[in-house]
PDB file of C-alpha atoms and ligand atoms in Angstrom:
ATOM      1  CA  MET J   1      -0.073  -0.051   0.228  1.00  0.00           C
ATOM      2  CA  ARG J   2       0.911   3.762  -0.460  1.00  0.00           C
ATOM      3  CA  GLY J   3      -0.457   6.644  -0.931  1.00  0.00           C
ATOM      4  CA  LYS J   4      -1.839   8.380  -4.201  1.00  0.00           C
ATOM      5  CA  PHE J   5       1.018  10.552  -5.954  1.00  0.00           C
ATOM      6  CA  ILE J   6      -1.381  13.060  -8.192  1.00  0.00           C
ATOM      7  CA  THR J   7       1.210  15.628 -11.008  1.00  0.00           C
ATOM      8  CA  LEU J   8       0.064  19.109 -12.561  1.00  0.00           C
ATOM      9  CA  GLU J   9       1.169  20.646 -15.646  1.00  0.00           C
ATOM     10  CA  GLY J  10       1.084  22.975 -18.344  1.00  0.00           C
ATOM     11  CA  ILE J  11       2.258  25.621 -20.154  1.00  0.00           C
ATOM     12  CA  ASP J  12       2.697  29.081 -18.198  1.00  0.00           C
ATOM     13  CA  GLY J  13       0.076  30.589 -18.135  1.00  0.00           C
ATOM     14  CA  ALA J  14      -2.515  27.853 -18.332  1.00  0.00           C
ATOM     15  CA  GLY J  15      -3.557  28.299 -14.419  1.00  0.00           C
ATOM     16  CA  LYS J  16      -2.423  25.557 -12.293  1.00  0.00           C
ATOM     17  CA  SER J  17      -1.578  27.806  -8.865  1.00  0.00           C
ATOM     18  CA  THR J  18      -5.132  28.334  -9.042  1.00  0.00           C
ATOM     19  CA  GLN J  19      -6.350  25.074  -9.184  1.00  0.00           C
ATOM     20  CA  LEU J  20      -3.881  23.111  -6.946  1.00  0.00           C
ATOM     21  CA  THR J  21      -5.275  25.831  -3.798  1.00  0.00           C
ATOM     22  CA  TRP J  22      -8.691  24.077  -5.163  1.00  0.00           C
ATOM     23  CA  ILE J  23      -7.083  20.381  -5.727  1.00  0.00           C
ATOM     24  CA  ILE J  24      -6.346  20.733  -1.811  1.00  0.00           C
ATOM     25  CA  GLU J  25      -9.212  22.112  -0.521  1.00  0.00           C
ATOM     26  CA  LEU J  26     -11.076  18.841  -1.852  1.00  0.00           C
ATOM     27  CA  LEU J  27      -8.948  16.966  -0.561  1.00  0.00           C
ATOM     28  CA  GLN J  28      -8.981  17.988   2.747  1.00  0.00           C
ATOM     29  CA  HIS J  29     -12.785  17.833   2.609  1.00  0.00           C
ATOM     30  CA  VAL J  30     -12.558  14.402   2.367  1.00  0.00           C
ATOM     31  CA  GLY J  31     -10.156  14.272   4.995  1.00  0.00           C
ATOM     32  CA  LEU J  32      -6.528  14.008   3.551  1.00  0.00           C
ATOM     33  CA  GLN J  33      -3.809  15.909   4.332  1.00  0.00           C
ATOM     34  CA  ALA J  34      -1.782  16.171   1.085  1.00  0.00           C
ATOM     35  CA  VAL J  35       2.176  16.663   0.947  1.00  0.00           C
ATOM     36  CA  VAL J  36       2.070  19.363  -1.531  1.00  0.00           C
ATOM     37  CA  THR J  37       5.400  20.786  -3.380  1.00  0.00           C
ATOM     38  CA  ARG J  38       6.756  21.808  -6.368  1.00  0.00           C
ATOM     39  CA  GLU J  39       9.715  20.947  -9.744  1.00  0.00           C
ATOM     40  CA  PRO J  40      12.302  22.118 -10.456  1.00  0.00           C
ATOM     41  CA  GLY J  41      12.220  22.567  -5.981  1.00  0.00           C
ATOM     42  CA  GLY J  42      10.956  20.033  -3.350  1.00  0.00           C
ATOM     43  CA  THR J  43      13.871  19.758  -1.374  1.00  0.00           C
ATOM     44  CA  PRO J  44      16.730  22.332   0.043  1.00  0.00           C
ATOM     45  CA  LEU J  45      19.112  21.281  -3.067  1.00  0.00           C
ATOM     46  CA  GLY J  46      16.406  21.826  -5.374  1.00  0.00           C
ATOM     47  CA  GLU J  47      15.142  25.438  -5.073  1.00  0.00           C
ATOM     48  CA  GLN J  48      18.891  26.302  -5.120  1.00  0.00           C
ATOM     49  CA  LEU J  49      18.609  24.542  -9.118  1.00  0.00           C
ATOM     50  CA  ARG J  50      15.280  25.599  -9.137  1.00  0.00           C
ATOM     51  CA  THR J  51      16.931  29.490  -9.052  1.00  0.00           C
ATOM     52  CA  LEU J  52      19.903  28.701 -10.958  1.00  0.00           C
ATOM     53  CA  LEU J  53      17.543  27.087 -13.649  1.00  0.00           C
ATOM     54  CA  LEU J  54      14.845  30.248 -13.602  1.00  0.00           C
ATOM     55  CA  ASP J  55      17.473  32.925 -13.912  1.00  0.00           C
ATOM     56  CA  LYS J  56      16.941  34.905 -16.940  1.00  0.00           C
ATOM     57  CA  SER J  57      20.616  36.237 -16.285  1.00  0.00           C
ATOM     58  CA  ILE J  58      21.852  32.704 -16.999  1.00  0.00           C
ATOM     59  CA  THR J  59      22.624  31.408 -20.132  1.00  0.00           C
ATOM     60  CA  MET J  60      23.572  27.245 -20.843  1.00  0.00           C
ATOM     61  CA  HIS J  61      23.064  24.267 -22.940  1.00  0.00           C
ATOM     62  CA  PRO J  62      19.408  22.444 -23.223  1.00  0.00           C
ATOM     63  CA  GLU J  63      21.241  19.498 -22.462  1.00  0.00           C
ATOM     64  CA  THR J  64      22.857  21.572 -19.274  1.00  0.00           C
ATOM     65  CA  GLU J  65      19.376  22.242 -18.457  1.00  0.00           C
ATOM     66  CA  ALA J  66      17.603  19.041 -18.659  1.00  0.00           C
ATOM     67  CA  LEU J  67      20.523  17.683 -16.660  1.00  0.00           C
ATOM     68  CA  LEU J  68      19.077  20.156 -13.719  1.00  0.00           C
ATOM     69  CA  MET J  69      16.275  19.441 -13.922  1.00  0.00           C
ATOM     70  CA  PHE J  70      16.379  15.786 -13.719  1.00  0.00           C
ATOM     71  CA  ALA J  71      19.165  16.031 -10.758  1.00  0.00           C
ATOM     72  CA  ALA J  72      17.192  18.210  -8.923  1.00  0.00           C
ATOM     73  CA  ARG J  73      14.448  15.839  -9.532  1.00  0.00           C
ATOM     74  CA  ARG J  74      16.712  13.032  -8.309  1.00  0.00           C
ATOM     75  CA  GLU J  75      16.510  14.560  -5.067  1.00  0.00           C
ATOM     76  CA  HIS J  76      12.758  14.861  -5.315  1.00  0.00           C
ATOM     77  CA  ILE J  77      11.899  11.450  -5.537  1.00  0.00           C
ATOM     78  CA  ASP J  78      14.666  10.294  -2.602  1.00  0.00           C
ATOM     79  CA  LYS J  79      13.843  13.382  -0.332  1.00  0.00           C
ATOM     80  CA  VAL J  80      10.556  14.158  -0.553  1.00  0.00           C
ATOM     81  CA  ILE J  81       7.847  11.912  -2.508  1.00  0.00           C
ATOM     82  CA  LEU J  82       9.030   8.478  -1.921  1.00  0.00           C
ATOM     83  CA  PRO J  83       8.906   8.216   1.775  1.00  0.00           C
ATOM     84  CA  ALA J  84       5.643  10.125   1.462  1.00  0.00           C
ATOM     85  CA  LEU J  85       4.223   7.913  -0.929  1.00  0.00           C
ATOM     86  CA  LYS J  86       5.404   4.927   1.202  1.00  0.00           C
ATOM     87  CA  GLN J  87       3.778   6.217   4.673  1.00  0.00           C
ATOM     88  CA  CYS J  88       0.932   6.936   2.288  1.00  0.00           C
ATOM     89  CA  GLN J  89       0.204  10.215   2.148  1.00  0.00           C
ATOM     90  CA  TRP J  90      -1.306  11.548  -1.040  1.00  0.00           C
ATOM     91  CA  VAL J  91       1.581  14.004  -2.871  1.00  0.00           C
ATOM     92  CA  ILE J  92       0.578  16.329  -4.928  1.00  0.00           C
ATOM     93  CA  SER J  93       3.932  17.896  -6.965  1.00  0.00           C
ATOM     94  CA  ASP J  94       3.640  20.672  -9.429  1.00  0.00           C
ATOM     95  CA  ARG J  95       4.811  19.507 -12.914  1.00  0.00           C
ATOM     96  CA  PHE J  96       7.551  16.509 -13.145  1.00  0.00           C
ATOM     97  CA  THR J  97       8.827  14.516 -16.252  1.00  0.00           C
ATOM     98  CA  ASP J  98       6.366  15.842 -19.129  1.00  0.00           C
ATOM     99  CA  ALA J  99       7.458  18.495 -18.383  1.00  0.00           C
ATOM    100  CA  SER J 100      11.007  17.793 -19.145  1.00  0.00           C
ATOM    101  CA  PHE J 101       9.145  16.561 -21.979  1.00  0.00           C
ATOM    102  CA  ALA J 102       7.066  19.390 -23.128  1.00  0.00           C
ATOM    103  CA  TYR J 103      10.009  21.881 -22.603  1.00  0.00           C
ATOM    104  CA  GLN J 104      13.243  20.177 -22.551  1.00  0.00           C
ATOM    105  CA  GLY J 105      12.397  18.242 -25.428  1.00  0.00           C
ATOM    106  CA  GLY J 106       9.706  19.876 -26.945  1.00  0.00           C
ATOM    107  CA  GLY J 107      10.361  23.307 -26.360  1.00  0.00           C
ATOM    108  CA  ARG J 108      14.164  23.348 -26.650  1.00  0.00           C
ATOM    109  CA  GLY J 109      13.680  20.367 -29.280  1.00  0.00           C
ATOM    110  CA  LEU J 110      15.951  17.768 -27.120  1.00  0.00           C
ATOM    111  CA  ASP J 111      15.881  14.026 -28.716  1.00  0.00           C
ATOM    112  CA  SER J 112      13.319  12.322 -26.601  1.00  0.00           C
ATOM    113  CA  ASP J 113      14.797   8.996 -26.371  1.00  0.00           C
ATOM    114  CA  LYS J 114      18.150  10.812 -24.404  1.00  0.00           C
ATOM    115  CA  LEU J 115      14.872  12.138 -22.058  1.00  0.00           C
ATOM    116  CA  ALA J 116      13.439   8.477 -21.293  1.00  0.00           C
ATOM    117  CA  ILE J 117      17.428   7.324 -20.530  1.00  0.00           C
ATOM    118  CA  LEU J 118      17.578  10.476 -17.955  1.00  0.00           C
ATOM    119  CA  GLU J 119      13.927   9.179 -16.939  1.00  0.00           C
ATOM    120  CA  GLN J 120      14.782   5.709 -16.245  1.00  0.00           C
ATOM    121  CA  TRP J 121      17.793   6.773 -14.350  1.00  0.00           C
ATOM    122  CA  THR J 122      16.508   8.663 -11.918  1.00  0.00           C
ATOM    123  CA  GLN J 123      12.821   6.937 -11.519  1.00  0.00           C
ATOM    124  CA  GLY J 124      13.097   4.206 -12.092  1.00  0.00           C
ATOM    125  CA  ALA J 125       9.058   2.815 -12.305  1.00  0.00           C
ATOM    126  CA  LEU J 126       8.161   5.495 -10.295  1.00  0.00           C
ATOM    127  CA  GLN J 127       5.274   7.634 -12.254  1.00  0.00           C
ATOM    128  CA  PRO J 128       2.100   9.587 -11.021  1.00  0.00           C
ATOM    129  CA  ASP J 129      -1.116   8.145 -10.198  1.00  0.00           C
ATOM    130  CA  LEU J 130      -2.018  10.766 -11.755  1.00  0.00           C
ATOM    131  CA  THR J 131      -1.625  13.623 -13.749  1.00  0.00           C
ATOM    132  CA  LEU J 132      -4.579  17.141 -14.555  1.00  0.00           C
ATOM    133  CA  TYR J 133      -3.183  18.745 -17.542  1.00  0.00           C
ATOM    134  CA  PHE J 134      -4.359  22.015 -18.195  1.00  0.00           C
ATOM    135  CA  ASP J 135      -4.318  23.020 -22.175  1.00  0.00           C
ATOM    136  CA  VAL J 136      -4.442  25.964 -22.862  1.00  0.00           C
ATOM    137  CA  PRO J 137      -3.908  28.041 -25.966  1.00  0.00           C
ATOM    138  CA  VAL J 138      -0.671  29.426 -26.175  1.00  0.00           C
ATOM    139  CA  GLU J 139      -2.250  32.979 -26.512  1.00  0.00           C
ATOM    140  CA  LEU J 140      -4.652  33.233 -23.482  1.00  0.00           C
ATOM    141  CA  GLY J 141      -0.956  31.096 -21.790  1.00  0.00           C
ATOM    142  CA  ARG J 142       1.253  34.122 -23.039  1.00  0.00           C
ATOM    143  CA  GLN J 143      -1.914  36.962 -22.425  1.00  0.00           C
ATOM    144  CA  ARG J 144      -1.709  35.929 -19.030  1.00  0.00           C
ATOM    145  CA  VAL J 145       2.130  36.113 -18.122  1.00  0.00           C
ATOM    146  CA  SER J 146       2.026  39.078 -19.679  1.00  0.00           C
ATOM    147  CA  GLN J 147       0.254  40.366 -16.672  1.00  0.00           C
ATOM    148  CA  LEU J 148       3.069  39.191 -14.263  1.00  0.00           C
ATOM    149  CA  LYS J 149       5.679  41.700 -12.626  1.00  0.00           C
ATOM    150  CA  THR J 150       8.814  39.353 -13.679  1.00  0.00           C
ATOM    151  CA  THR J 151       9.386  36.709 -15.718  1.00  0.00           C
ATOM    152  CA  ASP J 152      12.082  34.165 -15.991  1.00  0.00           C
ATOM    153  CA  ARG J 153      13.338  32.115 -18.164  1.00  0.00           C
ATOM    154  CA  PHE J 154      11.402  30.184 -19.038  1.00  0.00           C
ATOM    155  CA  GLU J 155       8.766  32.242 -19.245  1.00  0.00           C
ATOM    156  CA  LYS J 156      10.685  34.710 -21.495  1.00  0.00           C
ATOM    157  CA  GLU J 157      10.118  33.332 -24.090  1.00  0.00           C
ATOM    158  CA  GLN J 158       9.314  33.414 -27.853  1.00  0.00           C
ATOM    159  CA  VAL J 159       5.334  32.842 -28.717  1.00  0.00           C
ATOM    160  CA  ASP J 160       6.882  29.226 -30.962  1.00  0.00           C
ATOM    161  CA  PHE J 161       8.246  27.669 -28.392  1.00  0.00           C
ATOM    162  CA  PHE J 162       5.858  27.706 -25.953  1.00  0.00           C
ATOM    163  CA  GLN J 163       3.852  25.833 -28.961  1.00  0.00           C
ATOM    164  CA  ARG J 164       5.971  23.290 -29.596  1.00  0.00           C
ATOM    165  CA  VAL J 165       5.905  23.090 -25.535  1.00  0.00           C
ATOM    166  CA  ARG J 166       2.107  22.516 -26.057  1.00  0.00           C
ATOM    167  CA  ALA J 167       2.411  20.108 -28.717  1.00  0.00           C
ATOM    168  CA  ALA J 168       4.606  18.023 -26.345  1.00  0.00           C
ATOM    169  CA  TYR J 169       2.605  17.813 -23.795  1.00  0.00           C
ATOM    170  CA  LEU J 170      -0.688  16.642 -26.259  1.00  0.00           C
ATOM    171  CA  ASP J 171       1.579  14.227 -28.027  1.00  0.00           C
ATOM    172  CA  ARG J 172       2.065  12.704 -23.910  1.00  0.00           C
ATOM    173  CA  ILE J 173      -1.506  12.404 -23.484  1.00  0.00           C
ATOM    174  CA  ARG J 174      -1.943  10.300 -26.717  1.00  0.00           C
ATOM    175  CA  GLN J 175       1.443   8.035 -25.046  1.00  0.00           C
ATOM    176  CA  PHE J 176      -0.448   7.992 -21.710  1.00  0.00           C
ATOM    177  CA  PRO J 177      -4.459   8.761 -21.714  1.00  0.00           C
ATOM    178  CA  ASP J 178      -4.809   6.458 -19.279  1.00  0.00           C
ATOM    179  CA  ARG J 179      -2.466   8.541 -16.677  1.00  0.00           C
ATOM    180  CA  ILE J 180      -2.601  11.942 -18.432  1.00  0.00           C
ATOM    181  CA  LYS J 181      -6.194  13.653 -18.515  1.00  0.00           C
ATOM    182  CA  LEU J 182      -6.669  17.003 -19.917  1.00  0.00           C
ATOM    183  CA  ILE J 183      -8.375  19.694 -18.255  1.00  0.00           C
ATOM    184  CA  ASP J 184      -9.175  23.040 -20.968  1.00  0.00           C
ATOM    185  CA  SER J 185      -8.634  25.687 -18.865  1.00  0.00           C
ATOM    186  CA  SER J 186      -9.109  27.907 -21.309  1.00  0.00           C
ATOM    187  CA  ARG J 187     -12.980  27.697 -20.383  1.00  0.00           C
ATOM    188  CA  PRO J 188     -14.395  30.269 -16.515  1.00  0.00           C
ATOM    189  CA  LEU J 189     -12.923  29.261 -13.090  1.00  0.00           C
ATOM    190  CA  MET J 190     -16.351  27.597 -11.656  1.00  0.00           C
ATOM    191  CA  GLU J 191     -16.115  25.038 -14.870  1.00  0.00           C
ATOM    192  CA  VAL J 192     -12.550  24.413 -15.145  1.00  0.00           C
ATOM    193  CA  LYS J 193     -12.661  23.920 -11.376  1.00  0.00           C
ATOM    194  CA  ALA J 194     -15.785  20.909 -11.186  1.00  0.00           C
ATOM    195  CA  ALA J 195     -13.758  19.393 -14.214  1.00  0.00           C
ATOM    196  CA  VAL J 196     -10.708  18.929 -12.116  1.00  0.00           C
ATOM    197  CA  GLU J 197     -13.346  18.368  -9.099  1.00  0.00           C
ATOM    198  CA  GLN J 198     -14.868  15.095 -11.425  1.00  0.00           C
ATOM    199  CA  THR J 199     -12.102  13.900 -12.140  1.00  0.00           C
ATOM    200  CA  LEU J 200     -10.220  13.980  -8.979  1.00  0.00           C
ATOM    201  CA  ARG J 201     -12.920  11.897  -7.429  1.00  0.00           C
ATOM    202  CA  CYS J 202     -12.976   9.175  -9.850  1.00  0.00           C
ATOM    203  CA  LEU J 203      -9.502   8.284  -8.813  1.00  0.00           C
ATOM    204  CA  LEU J 204     -11.130   8.865  -5.498  1.00  0.00           C
ATOM    205  CA  ASN J 205     -13.798   5.926  -5.564  1.00  0.00           C
ATOM    206  CA  HIS J 206     -10.494   4.081  -7.427  1.00  0.00           C
ATOM    207  CA  GLU J 207      -9.129   3.883  -3.346  1.00  0.00           C
TER     208      GLU J 207
HETATM  209  P1  TYD V 301       6.785  27.036 -12.663  1.00  0.00           P
HETATM  210  O1  TYD V 301       6.014  25.710 -12.692  1.00  0.00           O
HETATM  211  O2  TYD V 301       5.131  27.535 -14.436  1.00  0.00           O
HETATM  212  O3  TYD V 301       6.079  28.367 -11.585  1.00  0.00           O
HETATM  213  P2  TYD V 301       5.805  29.195 -11.141  1.00  0.00           P
HETATM  214  O4  TYD V 301       4.012  29.284 -11.361  1.00  0.00           O
HETATM  215  O5  TYD V 301       6.287  30.007 -10.083  1.00  0.00           O
HETATM  216  O6  TYD V 301       6.265  30.143 -12.569  1.00  0.00           O
HETATM  217  O7  TYD V 301       8.151  27.154 -12.952  1.00  0.00           O
HETATM  218  C1  TYD V 301       8.626  26.199 -13.396  1.00  0.00           C
HETATM  219  C2  TYD V 301       9.419  26.496 -15.272  1.00  0.00           C
HETATM  220  O8  TYD V 301       9.823  25.381 -15.734  1.00  0.00           O
HETATM  221  C3  TYD V 301       8.442  26.317 -15.744  1.00  0.00           C
HETATM  222  O9  TYD V 301       8.317  27.710 -16.873  1.00  0.00           O
HETATM  223  C4  TYD V 301       8.446  25.304 -16.254  1.00  0.00           C
HETATM  224  C5  TYD V 301      10.380  25.450 -15.832  1.00  0.00           C
HETATM  225  N1  TYD V 301      10.184  23.479 -16.568  1.00  0.00           N
HETATM  226  C6  TYD V 301      10.703  22.947 -17.495  1.00  0.00           C
HETATM  227  O10 TYD V 301      11.317  23.096 -18.499  1.00  0.00           O
HETATM  228  N2  TYD V 301      11.599  21.563 -17.417  1.00  0.00           N
HETATM  229  C7  TYD V 301      11.261  20.519 -15.936  1.00  0.00           C
HETATM  230  O11 TYD V 301      11.550  19.687 -15.968  1.00  0.00           O
HETATM  231  C8  TYD V 301      10.419  21.433 -14.701  1.00  0.00           C
HETATM  232  C9  TYD V 301      10.129  20.227 -14.068  1.00  0.00           C
HETATM  233  C10 TYD V 301       9.811  22.874 -15.583  1.00  0.00           C
END
């Protein structure tokens, strides 16, 4: 027996953060106190790597970027995710490996076979039980990000980058339709919330 592992994905501006708050509330409502974490990050080392990865004054080779993402993930799995799951706790991670396939694979153009090797090396058989992918047209995501006071190294990328990221996410859904559920996040917030609730209730009912 172990807890459930849920991950949230989407292009920047897809509205993950708002939904995360509701997901926590929903789980609390049914008596589940989930461990909420994020990538890159989630551990002291991972958070330092996050600072470097998001710093727009730093340039790095796309493979360096991928390796740092997976290095942070290795630590995250070892120190946070697996210990919590083993204690039957639920874990919600704001992003996980699908983001590497989408951003480093789709966005930066890295070979997905190389990423799959890193995935296998870093996480073995560990996969999320459920991934909620919040889908928005790139223009809408860009519009939301443009309202932020500051943007990071990824958010400052151009439209074509995010089109490749979104296409790679959609490709992941085609590969893993049972695990990754698409939530149309361009709808009014309450409709998105209802769709999230419905998907989570399905997972809870399978408990
Ligand atoms: P994000 O999760 O969007 O946080 P915030 O809401 O604070 O901006 O930021 C993390 C960024 O890192 C996001 O642009 C996607 C990127 N990222 C990757 O490129 N690859 C990865 O494997 C992960 C986990 C994130």
